[in-house]
Coordinates of C-alpha atoms in Angstrom, one line a residue:
M1 CA -23.7 7.3 -18.4
K2 CA -22.2 9.8 -15.9
L3 CA -20.9 8.5 -12.6
H4 CA -20.5 10.6 -9.4
A5 CA -16.9 11.0 -8.2
S6 CA -17.6 9.0 -5.1
R7 CA -19.0 6.1 -7.1
V8 CA -15.9 6.2 -9.4
Y9 CA -13.6 6.1 -6.4
T10 CA -15.4 3.1 -4.8
I11 CA -15.3 1.2 -8.1
M12 CA -11.6 2.0 -8.3
G13 CA -11.1 0.8 -4.8
F14 CA -13.0 -2.4 -5.6
M15 CA -10.9 -3.1 -8.8
V16 CA -7.6 -2.3 -7.1
A17 CA -8.5 -4.6 -4.2
L18 CA -9.6 -7.3 -6.6
A19 CA -6.4 -7.1 -8.7
N20 CA -4.1 -6.9 -5.6
S21 CA -5.7 -9.9 -3.8
T22 CA -5.6 -11.9 -7.1
M23 CA -1.8 -11.3 -7.3
F24 CA -0.7 -11.1 -3.7
T25 CA -2.7 -13.8 -1.9
T26 CA -0.5 -16.6 -3.3
Y27 CA 2.6 -14.5 -4.2
A28 CA 4.8 -16.7 -1.9
V29 CA 3.9 -19.8 -4.0
Y30 CA 5.3 -18.0 -7.1
Q31 CA 8.3 -16.2 -5.5
I32 CA 9.4 -18.7 -2.9
I33 CA 8.3 -22.1 -4.3
A34 CA 8.3 -21.5 -8.1
L35 CA 11.2 -19.1 -8.4
G36 CA 13.0 -20.3 -5.2
L37 CA 13.8 -16.8 -3.7
N38 CA 15.5 -16.7 -0.3
P39 CA 14.6 -14.2 2.5
F40 CA 17.3 -11.7 1.3
Q41 CA 16.2 -11.9 -2.3
L42 CA 12.6 -11.3 -1.2
L43 CA 13.6 -8.2 0.6
L44 CA 15.8 -7.1 -2.3
V45 CA 12.8 -7.3 -4.6
G46 CA 11.0 -5.0 -2.2
A47 CA 14.1 -2.7 -2.0
V48 CA 14.1 -2.2 -5.8
L49 CA 10.5 -1.3 -5.7
E50 CA 10.9 1.2 -2.8
V51 CA 14.0 2.8 -4.3
T52 CA 12.0 3.4 -7.4
V53 CA 9.2 4.9 -5.4
L54 CA 11.7 7.1 -3.5
L55 CA 13.2 8.5 -6.7
F56 CA 10.0 9.1 -8.7
E57 CA 7.4 9.8 -6.1
G58 CA 8.2 13.5 -5.7
I59 CA 8.2 14.0 -9.5
T60 CA 4.9 12.4 -10.2
G61 CA 3.2 14.1 -7.2
V62 CA 4.3 17.5 -8.5
I63 CA 3.0 16.6 -12.0
A64 CA -0.4 15.7 -10.4
D65 CA -0.6 19.0 -8.5
T66 CA 0.7 21.1 -11.5
Y67 CA -1.2 19.6 -14.4
S68 CA -3.8 16.9 -13.6
R69 CA -4.5 14.4 -10.8
R70 CA -6.9 12.5 -13.2
L71 CA -4.2 12.1 -15.9
S72 CA -1.6 11.0 -13.3
V73 CA -3.9 8.2 -12.0
I74 CA -4.8 6.9 -15.4
I75 CA -1.2 6.8 -16.6
G76 CA -0.3 5.0 -13.4
M77 CA -3.0 2.3 -13.9
F78 CA -1.7 1.4 -17.3
V79 CA 2.0 1.4 -16.2
L80 CA 1.0 -0.8 -13.2
G81 CA -0.8 -3.2 -15.5
F82 CA 2.3 -3.6 -17.7
G83 CA 4.6 -4.1 -14.7
F84 CA 2.5 -6.8 -13.2
I85 CA 2.1 -8.7 -16.4
L86 CA 5.9 -8.6 -16.8
E87 CA 6.3 -9.8 -13.3
G88 CA 4.1 -12.8 -14.0
S89 CA 6.0 -13.4 -17.2
A90 CA 9.4 -13.5 -15.5
I91 CA 9.3 -17.3 -15.1
W92 CA 8.7 -17.7 -18.8
L93 CA 11.2 -15.0 -20.0
G94 CA 13.9 -16.4 -17.7
T95 CA 13.8 -20.0 -18.7
G96 CA 15.8 -22.0 -21.2
S97 CA 18.6 -20.1 -23.0
S98 CA 17.5 -16.7 -21.9
V99 CA 20.5 -14.4 -21.1
I100 CA 18.3 -12.6 -18.5
P101 CA 17.4 -14.8 -15.5
A102 CA 13.9 -14.8 -14.0
F103 CA 15.1 -13.0 -10.9
L104 CA 16.4 -10.1 -13.0
W105 CA 13.1 -9.9 -14.9
L106 CA 11.4 -9.8 -11.5
L107 CA 13.6 -6.8 -10.5
I108 CA 12.8 -5.0 -13.8
A109 CA 9.1 -5.5 -13.2
Q110 CA 9.4 -4.1 -9.7
L111 CA 11.0 -0.9 -11.2
I112 CA 8.1 -0.5 -13.6
F113 CA 5.6 -1.3 -10.8
G114 CA 7.2 1.4 -8.7
V115 CA 6.9 4.1 -11.4
G116 CA 3.3 3.2 -11.9
A117 CA 2.6 3.3 -8.2
T118 CA 4.0 6.8 -7.9
F119 CA 1.7 8.2 -10.6
V120 CA -1.3 6.9 -8.6
S121 CA -0.1 7.5 -5.0
G122 CA -1.3 10.8 -3.7
A123 CA -3.0 11.8 -6.9
D124 CA -6.0 9.5 -6.3
T125 CA -6.6 10.7 -2.8
A126 CA -6.0 14.4 -3.7
W127 CA -8.5 14.0 -6.6
I128 CA -11.3 12.6 -4.5
V129 CA -10.8 14.8 -1.4
D130 CA -11.1 17.9 -3.7
E131 CA -14.2 16.4 -5.5
V132 CA -16.2 15.5 -2.4
G133 CA -14.7 17.9 0.2
E134 CA -12.6 17.2 3.4
E135 CA -15.8 16.8 5.5
H136 CA -17.0 13.8 3.5
A137 CA -13.6 12.2 2.8
G138 CA -13.2 10.2 6.0
G139 CA -16.5 8.5 5.6
L140 CA -15.8 7.8 1.9
F141 CA -12.4 6.3 2.8
L142 CA -14.1 3.8 5.1
E143 CA -16.8 3.0 2.6
A144 CA -14.3 2.5 -0.2
K145 CA -12.2 0.2 2.0
R146 CA -15.4 -1.8 2.9
I147 CA -16.3 -2.2 -0.8
G148 CA -12.8 -3.1 -1.6
L149 CA -12.9 -6.0 0.9
Y150 CA -15.6 -7.6 -1.3
G151 CA -13.2 -7.3 -4.2
T152 CA -10.5 -8.9 -2.0
L153 CA -12.8 -11.9 -1.3
I154 CA -13.4 -12.5 -5.1
G155 CA -9.7 -12.0 -5.8
I156 CA -8.7 -14.6 -3.1
G157 CA -10.7 -17.3 -4.9
L158 CA -9.2 -16.3 -8.3
S159 CA -5.7 -16.3 -6.9
V160 CA -6.0 -19.8 -5.5
G161 CA -7.6 -21.1 -8.6
L162 CA -5.2 -19.5 -11.0
S163 CA -2.2 -20.5 -8.9
A164 CA -3.3 -24.1 -9.1
L165 CA -3.1 -23.8 -12.9
A166 CA 0.2 -22.0 -12.9
P167 CA 1.9 -20.0 -10.1
N168 CA 2.5 -17.0 -12.2
L169 CA -1.0 -16.6 -13.6
P170 CA -2.3 -14.5 -10.8
Y171 CA 0.2 -11.7 -11.7
V172 CA -0.7 -11.8 -15.4
I173 CA -4.4 -11.7 -14.8
G174 CA -4.0 -9.0 -12.1
G175 CA -2.0 -6.9 -14.5
L176 CA -4.8 -7.1 -17.1
M177 CA -7.3 -6.0 -14.4
Y178 CA -5.2 -2.8 -13.9
A179 CA -5.2 -2.2 -17.6
V180 CA -9.0 -2.6 -17.7
L181 CA -9.3 -0.2 -14.8
G182 CA -7.2 2.4 -16.7
G183 CA -9.7 2.2 -19.6
F184 CA -12.7 2.6 -17.2
L185 CA -11.1 5.7 -15.6
L186 CA -10.3 7.2 -19.0
I187 CA -14.1 7.2 -19.7
Y188 CA -15.7 7.9 -16.3
M189 CA -13.2 9.8 -14.1
K190 CA -13.9 13.5 -14.3
E191 CA -11.9 16.3 -12.7
T192 CA -14.2 19.3 -11.8
K193 CA -12.6 20.9 -8.7
F194 CA -9.0 21.0 -9.7
T195 CA -7.4 24.0 -11.5
A196 CA -4.1 23.4 -13.2
M197 CA -1.3 25.8 -12.4
K198 CA -1.2 28.6 -15.0
R199 CA 2.1 29.0 -16.8
T200 CA 3.2 32.4 -17.9
A201 CA 5.1 32.8 -21.2
D202 CA 8.5 33.2 -19.4
T203 CA 8.0 30.2 -17.2
S204 CA 9.0 26.7 -18.3
H205 CA 7.3 23.5 -17.3
W206 CA 10.2 22.6 -15.0
Q207 CA 10.0 26.0 -13.2
N208 CA 6.2 25.4 -12.8
M209 CA 6.9 21.9 -11.3
K210 CA 9.7 23.3 -9.1
G211 CA 7.3 25.9 -7.7
T212 CA 4.7 23.3 -6.9
W213 CA 7.3 21.2 -5.1
V214 CA 8.6 24.1 -3.1
L215 CA 5.1 25.0 -2.1
G216 CA 4.6 21.5 -0.7
A217 CA 7.9 21.5 1.1
Q218 CA 7.1 24.8 2.8
M219 CA 3.7 23.5 3.9
I220 CA 5.3 20.5 5.6
R221 CA 8.0 22.7 7.3
R222 CA 5.3 25.1 8.6
H223 CA 3.1 22.4 10.2
F224 CA 4.5 20.4 13.2
V225 CA 2.0 17.6 12.6
L226 CA 3.1 17.1 9.0
V227 CA 6.7 16.9 10.1
L228 CA 5.7 14.2 12.6
M229 CA 3.8 12.4 9.8
L230 CA 6.9 12.2 7.7
I231 CA 8.8 10.5 10.6
V232 CA 5.8 8.2 11.3
T233 CA 5.8 7.0 7.7
L234 CA 9.5 6.4 7.8
F235 CA 9.4 4.0 10.7
S236 CA 6.1 2.5 9.7
G237 CA 7.5 1.7 6.2
A238 CA 10.6 0.1 7.7
A239 CA 8.4 -2.2 9.9
S240 CA 5.8 -3.1 7.2
E241 CA 8.4 -4.1 4.6
G242 CA 9.9 -6.7 6.8
Y243 CA 6.5 -8.2 7.8
D244 CA 4.9 -8.1 4.4
R245 CA 7.8 -9.9 2.7
L246 CA 8.3 -12.6 5.3
W247 CA 5.1 -13.6 7.1
Q248 CA 4.2 -16.2 4.4
A249 CA 7.8 -17.4 4.4
H250 CA 7.4 -17.8 8.2
F251 CA 4.5 -20.2 7.6
I252 CA 6.3 -22.2 4.9
M253 CA 9.8 -22.4 6.6
D254 CA 9.2 -22.3 10.3
I255 CA 5.6 -23.3 11.2
G256 CA 4.3 -25.5 8.4
F257 CA 0.7 -26.5 7.7
P258 CA -1.4 -29.2 9.4
Q259 CA -0.5 -32.6 7.8
S260 CA -3.9 -33.9 8.6
I261 CA -5.5 -31.6 6.1
Q262 CA -4.2 -32.1 2.6
F263 CA -4.3 -28.5 1.3
T264 CA -1.7 -26.8 -0.9
A265 CA 0.2 -23.8 0.4
A266 CA -1.8 -21.7 -2.1
A267 CA -5.1 -23.0 -0.6
W268 CA -4.0 -22.3 3.0
F269 CA -3.0 -18.7 2.1
G270 CA -6.4 -18.3 0.4
I271 CA -8.2 -19.5 3.5
I272 CA -6.2 -17.1 5.7
A273 CA -7.1 -14.3 3.3
V274 CA -10.8 -15.1 3.3
L275 CA -10.9 -15.3 7.1
S276 CA -9.1 -12.0 7.6
T277 CA -11.3 -10.3 5.0
F278 CA -14.5 -11.4 6.7
L279 CA -13.2 -10.3 10.1
S280 CA -12.1 -6.9 8.5
L281 CA -15.6 -6.5 7.0
F282 CA -17.1 -6.9 10.5
A283 CA -14.6 -4.5 12.0
M284 CA -15.2 -1.9 9.3
G285 CA -18.9 -2.1 9.8
I286 CA -18.5 -1.2 13.5
A287 CA -16.0 1.6 12.6
Q288 CA -18.5 3.2 10.1
R289 CA -21.2 3.3 12.8
R290 CA -19.2 4.3 15.8
L291 CA -16.3 6.5 14.7
D292 CA -16.5 10.2 14.0
M293 CA -14.0 10.4 11.2
C294 CA -14.3 14.2 11.0
N295 CA -12.9 14.5 14.6
E296 CA -9.1 14.6 14.4
H297 CA -8.8 13.8 18.1
V298 CA -10.8 10.6 17.8
V299 CA -8.9 9.5 14.7
L300 CA -5.5 10.1 16.3
R301 CA -6.4 8.2 19.5
G302 CA -7.6 5.4 17.3
M303 CA -4.2 5.3 15.5
I304 CA -2.4 5.1 18.9
V305 CA -4.5 2.1 20.0
L306 CA -4.1 0.4 16.6
T307 CA -0.3 0.9 16.7
I308 CA 0.0 -0.7 20.1
A309 CA -2.1 -3.7 18.9
R310 CA -0.1 -3.9 15.7
I311 CA 3.3 -4.2 17.6
A312 CA 1.9 -6.8 19.9
A313 CA 0.5 -8.8 17.0
I314 CA 3.8 -8.8 15.0
L315 CA 5.6 -10.0 18.1
S316 CA 3.0 -12.7 18.6
V317 CA 3.5 -13.9 15.0
A318 CA 7.3 -13.9 15.5
L319 CA 7.1 -15.9 18.8
S320 CA 4.4 -18.3 17.7
S321 CA 5.2 -22.0 18.1
N322 CA 2.2 -23.7 16.4
F323 CA -0.1 -23.2 13.5
I324 CA -3.2 -22.0 15.5
W325 CA -1.1 -19.4 17.4
V326 CA 0.4 -17.9 14.2
L327 CA -2.9 -18.1 12.4
V328 CA -4.8 -16.1 15.1
S329 CA -2.0 -13.6 15.3
V330 CA -1.9 -13.0 11.5
L331 CA -5.7 -12.6 11.4
I332 CA -5.7 -10.0 14.2
L333 CA -2.9 -8.1 12.5
E334 CA -4.7 -8.0 9.1
V335 CA -7.8 -6.5 10.8
I336 CA -5.6 -3.9 12.5
R337 CA -3.9 -3.0 9.2
T338 CA -7.3 -2.7 7.4
M339 CA -8.6 -0.4 10.1
S340 CA -5.4 1.7 10.1
G341 CA -5.4 2.7 6.4
P342 CA -8.6 4.8 6.2
M343 CA -7.9 6.4 9.6
Y344 CA -4.3 7.4 8.6
D345 CA -5.5 8.8 5.3
T346 CA -8.2 10.8 7.0
W347 CA -5.8 12.2 9.6
L348 CA -3.3 13.1 6.9
N349 CA -5.8 14.9 4.7
L350 CA -7.2 16.9 7.5
N351 CA -3.8 18.6 7.8
I352 CA -3.1 19.3 4.1
E353 CA -4.1 22.3 1.9
S354 CA -5.8 21.4 -1.4
R355 CA -3.4 23.2 -3.7
S356 CA -0.4 21.0 -2.7
R357 CA -2.3 17.9 -1.6
A358 CA -0.8 15.4 -4.1
T359 CA 2.7 16.8 -3.6
V360 CA 2.6 16.5 0.2
L361 CA 1.0 13.0 -0.1
S362 CA 3.8 12.0 -2.4
M363 CA 6.4 13.3 0.0
M364 CA 4.8 11.1 2.7
S365 CA 5.1 8.1 0.3
Q366 CA 8.7 9.0 -0.3
S367 CA 9.3 8.8 3.4
D368 CA 7.6 5.5 3.6
A369 CA 9.7 4.3 0.7
L370 CA 12.9 5.4 2.4
G371 CA 11.9 3.5 5.5
Q372 CA 11.2 0.4 3.4
T373 CA 14.4 0.8 1.4
V374 CA 16.6 1.1 4.5
G375 CA 14.6 -1.2 6.8
G376 CA 13.8 -4.0 4.3
P377 CA 17.3 -5.1 3.6
L378 CA 18.2 -4.9 7.3
V379 CA 15.3 -7.2 8.2
G380 CA 16.2 -9.5 5.3
W381 CA 19.8 -9.7 6.5
V382 CA 18.6 -10.6 10.0
G383 CA 16.5 -13.4 8.4
N384 CA 19.5 -14.8 6.5
R385 CA 21.9 -14.4 9.4
F386 CA 19.6 -15.7 12.1
S387 CA 16.0 -16.6 11.3
V388 CA 12.7 -15.3 9.9
R389 CA 11.5 -15.1 13.5
A390 CA 14.3 -12.7 14.4
S391 CA 13.4 -10.6 11.3
L392 CA 9.8 -10.3 12.5
V393 CA 10.9 -9.2 16.0
V394 CA 13.1 -6.5 14.3
A395 CA 10.0 -5.4 12.3
A396 CA 8.0 -4.9 15.6
V397 CA 10.9 -3.0 17.2
L398 CA 11.1 -0.6 14.1
L399 CA 7.4 0.2 14.6
S400 CA 7.7 1.2 18.3
P401 CA 8.9 4.8 17.7
V402 CA 5.6 5.5 16.0
L403 CA 3.9 5.3 19.3
V404 CA 6.0 8.2 20.7
L405 CA 5.3 10.3 17.7
F406 CA 1.6 9.8 17.8
S407 CA 1.6 10.7 21.5
R408 CA 3.5 13.9 20.7
A409 CA 1.0 14.8 18.0
L410 CA -1.9 14.2 20.4
R411 CA -0.3 16.4 23.1
K412 CA 0.4 19.1 20.4
R413 CA -3.3 19.1 19.5

C-alpha cells in the first residue's frame, strides 16, 4: 500500500505525540519522586541534552541536505527509541551494586536522545515542505498538530496507567513506540522531490558536507529575517528550558494538590494534560478556519500576540498562590505553546530556500540548544539559590527580547 507524503507526515506527528505524551506527562513522578532529582539536577539533565544537540545538529542537518532527509529521519527515530528505553532503564541499571548511578545513566540517555533528535530535527520539515510545496505546508503543519493532539490524549492515559505500575515504564514504552515508528517510515516514507548533491571524483564526502553547510550559512547571512530568527530561537530556548523542567516541580514543591481529592501526582498531571489537550484542539480548530497560513504578515502578527500572552502566562504561573490559579495559568500557556509551533514553523519555512532547508533549520535548532544550554543552568541555579518561583520569573524575563525582535521583523516586512 502506498501512502501520500502528507498522510505519512500526519501519522508521524500522531506517533511522535503519542510517544512523547506517554513519556513526558508523568516525567516528574519518575525524575523528581522516584529518582529524587533537585532543581539543579533537572536543569543539568536538560543541559546535557542541549549541549549534545548544539554539537551534533549542524552535522546531521548537513547530512540530510547532502544525502537524504528520509534516511536522516529514519536513523533518528531508531536512535531516539534506544535513548528513551535507556532513560527508563536508568532506575534499574543504577540500583544495587552498580558502579554507575541512576543519575549518570540518565545523563548518558540524554546524550543518545540528543543525537537522535538532531537527525530528525529539520530533516522531517525539510522533507515534507519539498514533497507538498511551501504553499501547502502551513495548512499541513496545523493539521498534523491537530491530529497529534489526539495522540497526546491517548498517551496521557497510557502515561498515568503505566506510571501507576512503575514510574519508569512510560519511558520504556515510549522508546518502543519510536522504534515502531522507525520501522513504519522505513516502509512508507518516500523521497521524490529531493535530489542528493552530486559528488565529483575529486571531492570527498567531507568537502561535500562542508559545501552544504557554507551554503546554509550564506543564506542566513544574506537574509535579515533569518538572522532575526536565530536570535529569537536563542532567547526562546533559554526561556522554555527553565519552564519545561520546573513547572511540575512548582506544583509538587510550592503549590501542592487539593487534599480533598485523593489523586496521585501522576493522576493530577494526567488530568492537566487532558484539559490542555482538549483546549488546544478547540483552539487549533479555530486557527485552521480563520488563519491564512500562507500570509507571512498574518503569521508574524500572530506570533507577536502569542509571545505577549506567553510571557504573561509564565509570570502568572510563577506568582500563583493557589491550585486553581496555577492550573488555569498552565492550561492557558499550553494552548499558547501549541498554537505557536505550527505558526513559527510556517514563518521559518517561508524564508528558506529548498536546497539548504534542513541545514538552515538545524542551525535554528542549534541556536535554540545554545539558549537552553546557557539559560537552563542559570534558571536552575536561581531555583536552588532562591526558589522555583524565582526561576519561572527569570524564564519569563528571558523571553521578553523576542517581542522586540518580532516587532523588528514586522517593520522590516
